[in-house]
One Martini backbone bead per residue (centre of mass of N, CA, C, O) as a GRO file, in nm:
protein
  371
    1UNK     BB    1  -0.991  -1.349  -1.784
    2UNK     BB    2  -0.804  -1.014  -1.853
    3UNK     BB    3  -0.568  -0.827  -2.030
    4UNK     BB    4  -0.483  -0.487  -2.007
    5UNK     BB    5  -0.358  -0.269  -2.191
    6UNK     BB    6  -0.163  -0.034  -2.234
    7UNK     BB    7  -0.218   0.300  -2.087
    8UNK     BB    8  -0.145   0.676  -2.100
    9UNK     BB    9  -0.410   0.809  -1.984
   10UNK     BB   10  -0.495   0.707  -1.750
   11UNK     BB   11  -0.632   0.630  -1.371
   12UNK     BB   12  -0.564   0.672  -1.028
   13UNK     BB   13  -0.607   0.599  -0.648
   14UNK     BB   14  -0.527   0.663  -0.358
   15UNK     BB   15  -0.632   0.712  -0.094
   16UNK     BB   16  -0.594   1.048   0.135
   17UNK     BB   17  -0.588   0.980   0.498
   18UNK     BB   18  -0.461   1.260   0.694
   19UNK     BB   19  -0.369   1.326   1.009
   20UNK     BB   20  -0.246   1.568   1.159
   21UNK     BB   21  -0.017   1.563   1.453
   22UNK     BB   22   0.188   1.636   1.715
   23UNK     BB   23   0.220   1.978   1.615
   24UNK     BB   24   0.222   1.975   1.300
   25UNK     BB   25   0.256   2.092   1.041
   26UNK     BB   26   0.122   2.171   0.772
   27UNK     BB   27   0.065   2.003   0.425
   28UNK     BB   28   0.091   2.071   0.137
   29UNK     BB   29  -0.084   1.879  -0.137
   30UNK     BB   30  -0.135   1.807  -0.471
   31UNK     BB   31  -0.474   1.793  -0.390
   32UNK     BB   32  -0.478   2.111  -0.271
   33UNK     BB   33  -0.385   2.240  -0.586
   34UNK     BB   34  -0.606   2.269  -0.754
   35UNK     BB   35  -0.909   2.133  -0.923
   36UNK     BB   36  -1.042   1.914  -0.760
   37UNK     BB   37  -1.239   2.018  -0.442
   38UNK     BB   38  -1.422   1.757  -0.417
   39UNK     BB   39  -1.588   1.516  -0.191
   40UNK     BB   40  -1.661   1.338  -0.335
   41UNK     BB   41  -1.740   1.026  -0.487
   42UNK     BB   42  -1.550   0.851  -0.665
   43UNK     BB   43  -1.418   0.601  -0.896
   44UNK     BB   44  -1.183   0.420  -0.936
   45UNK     BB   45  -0.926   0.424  -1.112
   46UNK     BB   46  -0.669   0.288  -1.306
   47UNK     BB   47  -0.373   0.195  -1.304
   48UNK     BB   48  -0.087   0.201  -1.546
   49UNK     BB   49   0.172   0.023  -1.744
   50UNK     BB   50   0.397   0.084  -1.929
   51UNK     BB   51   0.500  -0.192  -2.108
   52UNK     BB   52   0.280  -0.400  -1.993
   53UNK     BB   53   0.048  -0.378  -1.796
   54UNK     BB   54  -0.282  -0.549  -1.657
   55UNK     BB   55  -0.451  -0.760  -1.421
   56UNK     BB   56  -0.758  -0.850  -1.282
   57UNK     BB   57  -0.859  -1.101  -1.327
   58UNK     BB   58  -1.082  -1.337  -1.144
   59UNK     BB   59  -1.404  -1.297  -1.029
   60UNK     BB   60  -1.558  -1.479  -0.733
   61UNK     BB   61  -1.693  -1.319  -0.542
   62UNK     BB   62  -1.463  -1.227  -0.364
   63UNK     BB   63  -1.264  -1.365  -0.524
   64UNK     BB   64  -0.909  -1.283  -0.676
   65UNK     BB   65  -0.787  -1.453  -0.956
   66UNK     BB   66  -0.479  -1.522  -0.986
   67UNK     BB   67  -0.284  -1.632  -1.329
   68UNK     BB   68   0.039  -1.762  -1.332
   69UNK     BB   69   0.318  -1.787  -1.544
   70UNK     BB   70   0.629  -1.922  -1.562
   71UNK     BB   71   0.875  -1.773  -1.791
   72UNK     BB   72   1.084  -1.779  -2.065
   73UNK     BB   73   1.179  -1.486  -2.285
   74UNK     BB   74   1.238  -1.274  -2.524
   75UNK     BB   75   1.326  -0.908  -2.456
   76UNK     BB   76   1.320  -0.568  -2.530
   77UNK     BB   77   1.500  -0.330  -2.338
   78UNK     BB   78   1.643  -0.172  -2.620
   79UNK     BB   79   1.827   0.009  -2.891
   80UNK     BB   80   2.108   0.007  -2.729
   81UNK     BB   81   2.365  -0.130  -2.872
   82UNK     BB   82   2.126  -0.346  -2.759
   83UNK     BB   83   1.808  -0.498  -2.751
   84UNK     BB   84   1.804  -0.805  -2.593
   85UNK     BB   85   1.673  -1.046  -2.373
   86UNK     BB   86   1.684  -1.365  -2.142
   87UNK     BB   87   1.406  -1.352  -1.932
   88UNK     BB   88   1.220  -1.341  -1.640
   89UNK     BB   89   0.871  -1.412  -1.630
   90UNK     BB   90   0.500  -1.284  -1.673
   91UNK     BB   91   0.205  -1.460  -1.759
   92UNK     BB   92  -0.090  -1.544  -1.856
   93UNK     BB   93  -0.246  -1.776  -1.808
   94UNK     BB   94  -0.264  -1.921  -2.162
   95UNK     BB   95  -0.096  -1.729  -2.287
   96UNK     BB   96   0.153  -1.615  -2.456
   97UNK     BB   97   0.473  -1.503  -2.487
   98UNK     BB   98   0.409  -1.239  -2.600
   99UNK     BB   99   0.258  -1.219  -2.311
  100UNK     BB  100   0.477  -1.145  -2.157
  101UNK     BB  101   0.688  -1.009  -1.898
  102UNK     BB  102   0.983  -0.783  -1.738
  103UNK     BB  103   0.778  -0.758  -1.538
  104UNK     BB  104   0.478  -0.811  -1.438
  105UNK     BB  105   0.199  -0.774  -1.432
  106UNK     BB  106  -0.051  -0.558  -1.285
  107UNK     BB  107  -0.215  -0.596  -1.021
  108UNK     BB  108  -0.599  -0.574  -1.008
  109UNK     BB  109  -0.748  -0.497  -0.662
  110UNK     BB  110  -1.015  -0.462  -0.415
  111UNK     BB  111  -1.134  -0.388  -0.147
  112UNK     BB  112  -1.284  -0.686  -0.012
  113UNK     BB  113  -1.137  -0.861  -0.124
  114UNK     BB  114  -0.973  -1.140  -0.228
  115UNK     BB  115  -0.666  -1.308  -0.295
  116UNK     BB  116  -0.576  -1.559  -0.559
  117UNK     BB  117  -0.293  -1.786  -0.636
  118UNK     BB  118  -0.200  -1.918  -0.934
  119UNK     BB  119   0.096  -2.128  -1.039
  120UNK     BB  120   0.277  -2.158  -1.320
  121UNK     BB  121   0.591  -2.385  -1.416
  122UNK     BB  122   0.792  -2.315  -1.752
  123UNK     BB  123   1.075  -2.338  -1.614
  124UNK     BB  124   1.385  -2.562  -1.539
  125UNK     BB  125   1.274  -2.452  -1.259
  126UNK     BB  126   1.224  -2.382  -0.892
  127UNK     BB  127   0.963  -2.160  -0.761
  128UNK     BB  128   0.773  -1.871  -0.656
  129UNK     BB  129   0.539  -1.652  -0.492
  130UNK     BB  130   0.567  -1.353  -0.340
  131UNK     BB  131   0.359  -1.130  -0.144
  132UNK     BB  132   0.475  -0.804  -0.118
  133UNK     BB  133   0.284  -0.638   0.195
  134UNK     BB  134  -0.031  -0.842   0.220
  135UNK     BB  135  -0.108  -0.985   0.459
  136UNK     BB  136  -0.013  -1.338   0.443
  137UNK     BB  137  -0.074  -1.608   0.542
  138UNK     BB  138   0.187  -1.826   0.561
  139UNK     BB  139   0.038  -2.025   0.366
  140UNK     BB  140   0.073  -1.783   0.104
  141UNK     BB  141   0.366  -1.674   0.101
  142UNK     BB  142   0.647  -1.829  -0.086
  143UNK     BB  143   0.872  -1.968   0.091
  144UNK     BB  144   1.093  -2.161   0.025
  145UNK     BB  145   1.149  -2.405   0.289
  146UNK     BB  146   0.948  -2.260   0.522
  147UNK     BB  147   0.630  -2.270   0.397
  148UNK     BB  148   0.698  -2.363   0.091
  149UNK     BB  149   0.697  -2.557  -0.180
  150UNK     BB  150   0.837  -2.563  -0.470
  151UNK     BB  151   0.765  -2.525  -0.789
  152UNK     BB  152   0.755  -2.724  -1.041
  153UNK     BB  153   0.826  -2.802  -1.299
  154UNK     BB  154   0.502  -2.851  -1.492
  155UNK     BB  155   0.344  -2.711  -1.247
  156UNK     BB  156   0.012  -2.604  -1.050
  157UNK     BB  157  -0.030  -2.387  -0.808
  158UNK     BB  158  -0.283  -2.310  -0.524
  159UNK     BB  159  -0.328  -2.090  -0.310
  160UNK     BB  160  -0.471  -1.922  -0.071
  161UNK     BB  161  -0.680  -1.699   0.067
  162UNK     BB  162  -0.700  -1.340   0.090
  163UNK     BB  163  -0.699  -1.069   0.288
  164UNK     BB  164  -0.576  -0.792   0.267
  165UNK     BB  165  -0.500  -0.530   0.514
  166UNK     BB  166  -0.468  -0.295   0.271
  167UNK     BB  167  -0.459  -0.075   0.095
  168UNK     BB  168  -0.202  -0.056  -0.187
  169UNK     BB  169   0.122  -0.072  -0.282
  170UNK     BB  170   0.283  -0.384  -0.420
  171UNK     BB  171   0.405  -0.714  -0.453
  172UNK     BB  172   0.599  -0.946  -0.680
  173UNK     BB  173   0.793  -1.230  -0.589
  174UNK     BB  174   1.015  -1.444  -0.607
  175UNK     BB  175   1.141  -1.715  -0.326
  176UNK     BB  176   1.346  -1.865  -0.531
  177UNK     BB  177   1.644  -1.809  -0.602
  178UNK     BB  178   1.696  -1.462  -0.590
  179UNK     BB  179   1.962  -1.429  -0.712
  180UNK     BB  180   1.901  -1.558  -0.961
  181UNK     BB  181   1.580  -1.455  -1.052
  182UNK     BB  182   1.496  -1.149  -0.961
  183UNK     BB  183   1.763  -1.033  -1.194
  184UNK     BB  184   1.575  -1.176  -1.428
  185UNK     BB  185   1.236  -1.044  -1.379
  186UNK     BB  186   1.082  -1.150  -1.109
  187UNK     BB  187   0.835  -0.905  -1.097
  188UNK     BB  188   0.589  -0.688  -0.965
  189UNK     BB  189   0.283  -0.574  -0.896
  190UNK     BB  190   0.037  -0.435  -0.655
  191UNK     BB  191  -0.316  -0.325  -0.655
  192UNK     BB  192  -0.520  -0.204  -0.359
  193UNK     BB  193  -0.836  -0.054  -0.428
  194UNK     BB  194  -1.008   0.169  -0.380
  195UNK     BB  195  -1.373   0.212  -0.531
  196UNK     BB  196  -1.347   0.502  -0.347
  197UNK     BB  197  -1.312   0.854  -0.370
  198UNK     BB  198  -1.209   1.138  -0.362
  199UNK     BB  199  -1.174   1.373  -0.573
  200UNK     BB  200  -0.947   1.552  -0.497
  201UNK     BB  201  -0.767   1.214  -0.500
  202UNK     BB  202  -0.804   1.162  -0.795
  203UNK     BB  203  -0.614   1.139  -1.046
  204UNK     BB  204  -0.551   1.134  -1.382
  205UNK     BB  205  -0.273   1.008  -1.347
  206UNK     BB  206  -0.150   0.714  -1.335
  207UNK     BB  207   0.177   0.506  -1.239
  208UNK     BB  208   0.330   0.210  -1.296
  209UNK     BB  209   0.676   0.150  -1.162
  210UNK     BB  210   0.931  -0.058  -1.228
  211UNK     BB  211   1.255  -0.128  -1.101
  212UNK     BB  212   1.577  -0.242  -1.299
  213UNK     BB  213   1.818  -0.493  -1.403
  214UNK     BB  214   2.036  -0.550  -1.682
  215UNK     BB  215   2.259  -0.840  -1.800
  216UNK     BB  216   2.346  -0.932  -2.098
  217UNK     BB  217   2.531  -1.238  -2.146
  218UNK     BB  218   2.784  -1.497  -2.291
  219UNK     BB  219   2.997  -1.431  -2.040
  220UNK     BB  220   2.905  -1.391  -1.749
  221UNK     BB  221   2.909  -1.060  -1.738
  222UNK     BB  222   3.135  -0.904  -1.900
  223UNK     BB  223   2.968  -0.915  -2.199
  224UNK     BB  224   2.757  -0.807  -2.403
  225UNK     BB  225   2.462  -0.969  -2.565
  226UNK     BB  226   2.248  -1.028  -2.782
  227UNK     BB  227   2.027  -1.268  -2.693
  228UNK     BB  228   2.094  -1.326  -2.371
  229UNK     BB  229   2.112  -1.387  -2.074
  230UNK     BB  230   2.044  -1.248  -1.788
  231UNK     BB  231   2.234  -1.173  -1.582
  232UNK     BB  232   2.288  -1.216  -1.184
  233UNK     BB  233   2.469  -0.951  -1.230
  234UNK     BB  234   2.758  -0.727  -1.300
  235UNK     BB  235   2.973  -0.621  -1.496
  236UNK     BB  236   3.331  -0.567  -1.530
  237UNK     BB  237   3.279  -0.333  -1.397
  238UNK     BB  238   3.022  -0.316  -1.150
  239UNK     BB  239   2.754  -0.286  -1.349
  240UNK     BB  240   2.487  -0.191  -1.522
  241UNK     BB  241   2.362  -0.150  -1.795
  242UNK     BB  242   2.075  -0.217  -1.764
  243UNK     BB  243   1.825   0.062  -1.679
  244UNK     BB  244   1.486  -0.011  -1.583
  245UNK     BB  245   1.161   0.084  -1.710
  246UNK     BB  246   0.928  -0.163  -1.757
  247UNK     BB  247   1.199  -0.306  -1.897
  248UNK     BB  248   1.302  -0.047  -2.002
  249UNK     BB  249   1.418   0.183  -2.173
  250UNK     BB  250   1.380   0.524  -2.283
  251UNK     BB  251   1.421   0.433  -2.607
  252UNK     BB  252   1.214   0.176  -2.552
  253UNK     BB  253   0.917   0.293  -2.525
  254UNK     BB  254   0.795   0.459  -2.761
  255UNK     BB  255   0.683   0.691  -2.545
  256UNK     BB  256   0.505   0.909  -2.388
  257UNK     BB  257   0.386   1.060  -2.098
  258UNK     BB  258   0.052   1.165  -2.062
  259UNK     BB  259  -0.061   1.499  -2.008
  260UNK     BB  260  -0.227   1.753  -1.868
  261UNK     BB  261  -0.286   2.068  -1.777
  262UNK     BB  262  -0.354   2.044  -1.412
  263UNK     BB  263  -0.278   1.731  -1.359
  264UNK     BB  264  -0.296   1.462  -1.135
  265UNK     BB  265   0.018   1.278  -1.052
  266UNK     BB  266   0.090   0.966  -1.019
  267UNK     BB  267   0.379   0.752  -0.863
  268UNK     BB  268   0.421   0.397  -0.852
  269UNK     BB  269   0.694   0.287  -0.683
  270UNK     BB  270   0.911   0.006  -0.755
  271UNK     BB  271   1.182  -0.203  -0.617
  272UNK     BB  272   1.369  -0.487  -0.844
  273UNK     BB  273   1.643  -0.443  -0.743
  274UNK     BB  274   1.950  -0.432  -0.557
  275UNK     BB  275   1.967  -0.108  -0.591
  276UNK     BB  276   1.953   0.168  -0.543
  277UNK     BB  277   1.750   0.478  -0.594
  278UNK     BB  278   1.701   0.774  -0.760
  279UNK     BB  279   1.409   1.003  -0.828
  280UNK     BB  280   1.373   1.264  -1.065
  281UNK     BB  281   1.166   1.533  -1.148
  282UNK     BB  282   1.152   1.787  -1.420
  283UNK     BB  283   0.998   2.118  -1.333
  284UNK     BB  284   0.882   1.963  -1.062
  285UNK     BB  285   0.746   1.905  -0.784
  286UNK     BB  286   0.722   1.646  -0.525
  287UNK     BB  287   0.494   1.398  -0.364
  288UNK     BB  288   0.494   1.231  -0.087
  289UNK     BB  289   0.217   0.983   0.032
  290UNK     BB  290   0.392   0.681   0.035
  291UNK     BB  291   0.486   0.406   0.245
  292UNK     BB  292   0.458   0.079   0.189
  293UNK     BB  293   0.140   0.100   0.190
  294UNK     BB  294   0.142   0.377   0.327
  295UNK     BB  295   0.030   0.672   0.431
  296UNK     BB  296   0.190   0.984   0.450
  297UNK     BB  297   0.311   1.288   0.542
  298UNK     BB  298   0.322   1.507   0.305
  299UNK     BB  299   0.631   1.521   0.104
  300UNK     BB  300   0.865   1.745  -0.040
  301UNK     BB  301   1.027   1.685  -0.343
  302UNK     BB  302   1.308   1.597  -0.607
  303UNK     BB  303   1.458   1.322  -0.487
  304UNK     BB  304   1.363   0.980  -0.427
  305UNK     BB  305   1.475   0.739  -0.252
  306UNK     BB  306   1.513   0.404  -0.319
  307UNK     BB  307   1.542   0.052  -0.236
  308UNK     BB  308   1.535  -0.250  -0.209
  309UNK     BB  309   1.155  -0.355  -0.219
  310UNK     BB  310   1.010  -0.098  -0.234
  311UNK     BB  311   0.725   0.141  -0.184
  312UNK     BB  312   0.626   0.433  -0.362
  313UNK     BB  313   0.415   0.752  -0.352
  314UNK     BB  314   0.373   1.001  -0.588
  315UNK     BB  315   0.306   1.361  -0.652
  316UNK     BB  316   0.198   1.593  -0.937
  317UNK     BB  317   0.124   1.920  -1.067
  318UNK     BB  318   0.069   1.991  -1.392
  319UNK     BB  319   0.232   2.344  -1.386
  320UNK     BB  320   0.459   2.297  -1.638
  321UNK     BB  321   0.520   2.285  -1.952
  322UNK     BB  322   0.623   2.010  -2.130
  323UNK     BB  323   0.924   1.762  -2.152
  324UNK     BB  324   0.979   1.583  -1.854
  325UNK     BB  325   1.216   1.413  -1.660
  326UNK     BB  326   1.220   1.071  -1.519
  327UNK     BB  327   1.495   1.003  -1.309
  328UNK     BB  328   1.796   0.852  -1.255
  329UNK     BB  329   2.066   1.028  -1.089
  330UNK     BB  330   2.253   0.812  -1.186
  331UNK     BB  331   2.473   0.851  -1.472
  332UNK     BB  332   2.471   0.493  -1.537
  333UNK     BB  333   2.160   0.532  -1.537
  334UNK     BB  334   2.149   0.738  -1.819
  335UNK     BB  335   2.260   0.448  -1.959
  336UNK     BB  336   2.382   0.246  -2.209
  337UNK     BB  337   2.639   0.131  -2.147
  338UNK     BB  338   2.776   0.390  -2.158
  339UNK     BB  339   2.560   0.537  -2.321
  340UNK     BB  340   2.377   0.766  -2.467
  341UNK     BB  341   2.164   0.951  -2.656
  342UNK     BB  342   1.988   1.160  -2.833
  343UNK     BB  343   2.177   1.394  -2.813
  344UNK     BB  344   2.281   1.306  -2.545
  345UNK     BB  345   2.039   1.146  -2.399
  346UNK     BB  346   1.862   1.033  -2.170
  347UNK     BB  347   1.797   0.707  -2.067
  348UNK     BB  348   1.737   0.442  -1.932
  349UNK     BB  349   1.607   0.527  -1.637
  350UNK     BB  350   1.348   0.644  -1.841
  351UNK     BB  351   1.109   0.938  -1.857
  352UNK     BB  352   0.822   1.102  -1.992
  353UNK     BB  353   0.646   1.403  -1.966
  354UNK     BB  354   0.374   1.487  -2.181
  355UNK     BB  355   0.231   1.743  -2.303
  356UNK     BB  356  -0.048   1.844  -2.418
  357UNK     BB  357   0.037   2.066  -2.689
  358UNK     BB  358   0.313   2.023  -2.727
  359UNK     BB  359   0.559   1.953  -2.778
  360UNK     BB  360   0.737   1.710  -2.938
  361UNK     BB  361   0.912   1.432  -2.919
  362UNK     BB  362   1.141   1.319  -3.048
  363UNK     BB  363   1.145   1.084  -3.228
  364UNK     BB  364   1.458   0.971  -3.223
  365UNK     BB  365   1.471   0.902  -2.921
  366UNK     BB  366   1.309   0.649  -3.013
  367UNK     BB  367   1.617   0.497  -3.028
  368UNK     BB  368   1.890   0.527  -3.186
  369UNK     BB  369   2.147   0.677  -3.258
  370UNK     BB  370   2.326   0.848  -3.456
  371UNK     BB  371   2.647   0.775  -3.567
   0.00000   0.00000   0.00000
């Protein structure tokens, strides 16, 4: 087994193999707009997670066993007003907890393989996994009470194997009190990628973000409270203070998301929070590609709601050099608890993408702000 570390660098895809019918105009996508046209098939790489890291798991003949334990642990979510919460998540089993995440490490499984669960779980309660997208057999579908008994605390359950019904971006989280359970923290990605692509669909950067929300609070709720439990509600106003990718808020992020001038650049959202959320990306169009793992019609967007459960492929041509943000359009999601960040700038849900040779973020916006 062995956890790949996050790299920003990285690249990876989906083959898009989509024939438009029923009278439909052409549709160009952004792998059809400069770059490599050529269709030979290439080796896909790995998408990246910020923040998080992949997970290959380990191969043994067609069987690729991820072996993954719930535990609970502080996670630093935030740079401010507040910085950590105590929340639920996965680590590789036998790993320690400082390499725990929530959400849990990007699964990456190929073609043709067959992909199988060992759950091993570390919380003071009853848990489970369930994959979530991947036509996983009733029998290792991982719902509480109806089809799986749910793993006890300090026990350790092995699903049975199975084949996903095709590629595509997945996700997986508890089916054990989902109330209380998937919005401290336990839910992640899948993705089943093709072995290889036609150059033209493969992007230079590749990048898997699940959005969350966290309220850490010492008064169930009420009052935000540094290194306290993330509680499963929204506080006092009726909202989520910390609006997160890869758990993180965009002032936490340590850095940007790098890329270079007309790389063809992909984002797998997974929505693994309770609220739509609305996801917009300045400086140039989107295109979606991808809906709940299965390739779509590439449409032109500016900006993509996705609701809570949703897994989405976007695609952009990075052909405007800058320093651009993509983020919740909802302005209480581009802040700390009700707070903006350096010079006023979006933190809360967001990420910047950063062209390599452009001027630097400024380091302080990676930071609480200056008071």
């Amino acid at each position: 087994m062995r956890i790949k570390e996050k790299s920003f660098a990285g690249a990876s895809v989906l083959a898009l193999a989509i024939a438009l019918t029923g009278g439909q105009a052409a549709v160009t996508s952004p792998g059809d707009q400069g770059g490599n046209t050529s269709s030979r098939p290439v080796a896909t790489t790995v998408p990246t997670t910020p923040s998080v890291g992949n997970y290959e798991g380990e191969l043994n003949g067609d069987t690729r066993t991820f072996a993954l334990t719930a535990v609970e642990f502080s996670q630093q979510i935030a740079t401010f007003p507040i910085q950590t919460a105590q929340v639920l998540g996965w680590k590789v089993t036998g790993s320690d907890n400082s390499k725990a995440s929530a959400p849990g490490p990007t699964l990456v499984a190929y073609e043709g393989e067959k992909i199988k669960f060992v759950l091993t779980n570390e919380l003071d309660q009853p848990t489970s996994l369930h994959p979530h997208g991947t036509h996983e057999p009733n029998t290792a579908d991982g719902v509480a009470g109806i089809d799986f008994d749910p793993v006890q605390p300090g026990k350790t359950v092995a699903y049975p194997a199975y084949a996903p019904g095709h590629a595509g971006t997945f996700a997986y989280h508890t089916h054990t009190n989902t109330a209380k359970q998937e919005p401290r923290g336990l839910a992640g990605i899948i993705t089943i990628l093709p072995k290889q692509v036609p150059a033209k669909d493969n992007p230079q950067v590749d990048v898997a973000m699940t959005l969350q929300q966290f309220n850490p609070s010492a008064d169930d709720g009420m009052t935000i409270s540094d290194g306290a439990p993330a509680v499963p509600k929204p506080d006092g106003r009726g909202m989520w203070p910390f609006n997160t990718i890869n758990g993180k808020t965009g002032d936490a992020a340590g850095e940007p998301i790098n890329i270079n001038q007309g790389d063809l650049v992909q984002i797998r959202l997974y929505n693994a929070s309770g609220m739509t959320h609305s996801m917009h990306l300045h400086g140039m169009d989107m295109t979606l590609v991808a809906i709940n793992g299965h390739p779509t019609t590439p449409t032109t967007v500016t900006t993509q709601a996705i609701a809570p459960g949703e897994f989405f492929t976007l695609q952009f041509r990075a052909d405007n050099p800058g320093n651009w943000v993509f983020h919740c359009s909802f302005p209480d999601h581009q802040a700390d608890a009700g707070k903006s960040g350096y010079q006023g700038a979006p933190v809360g849900m967001t990420r910047i993408f950063h062209y390599n040779g452009f001027e630097p973020v400024p380091a302080d916006y990676f930071g609480p702000p200056a008071q």
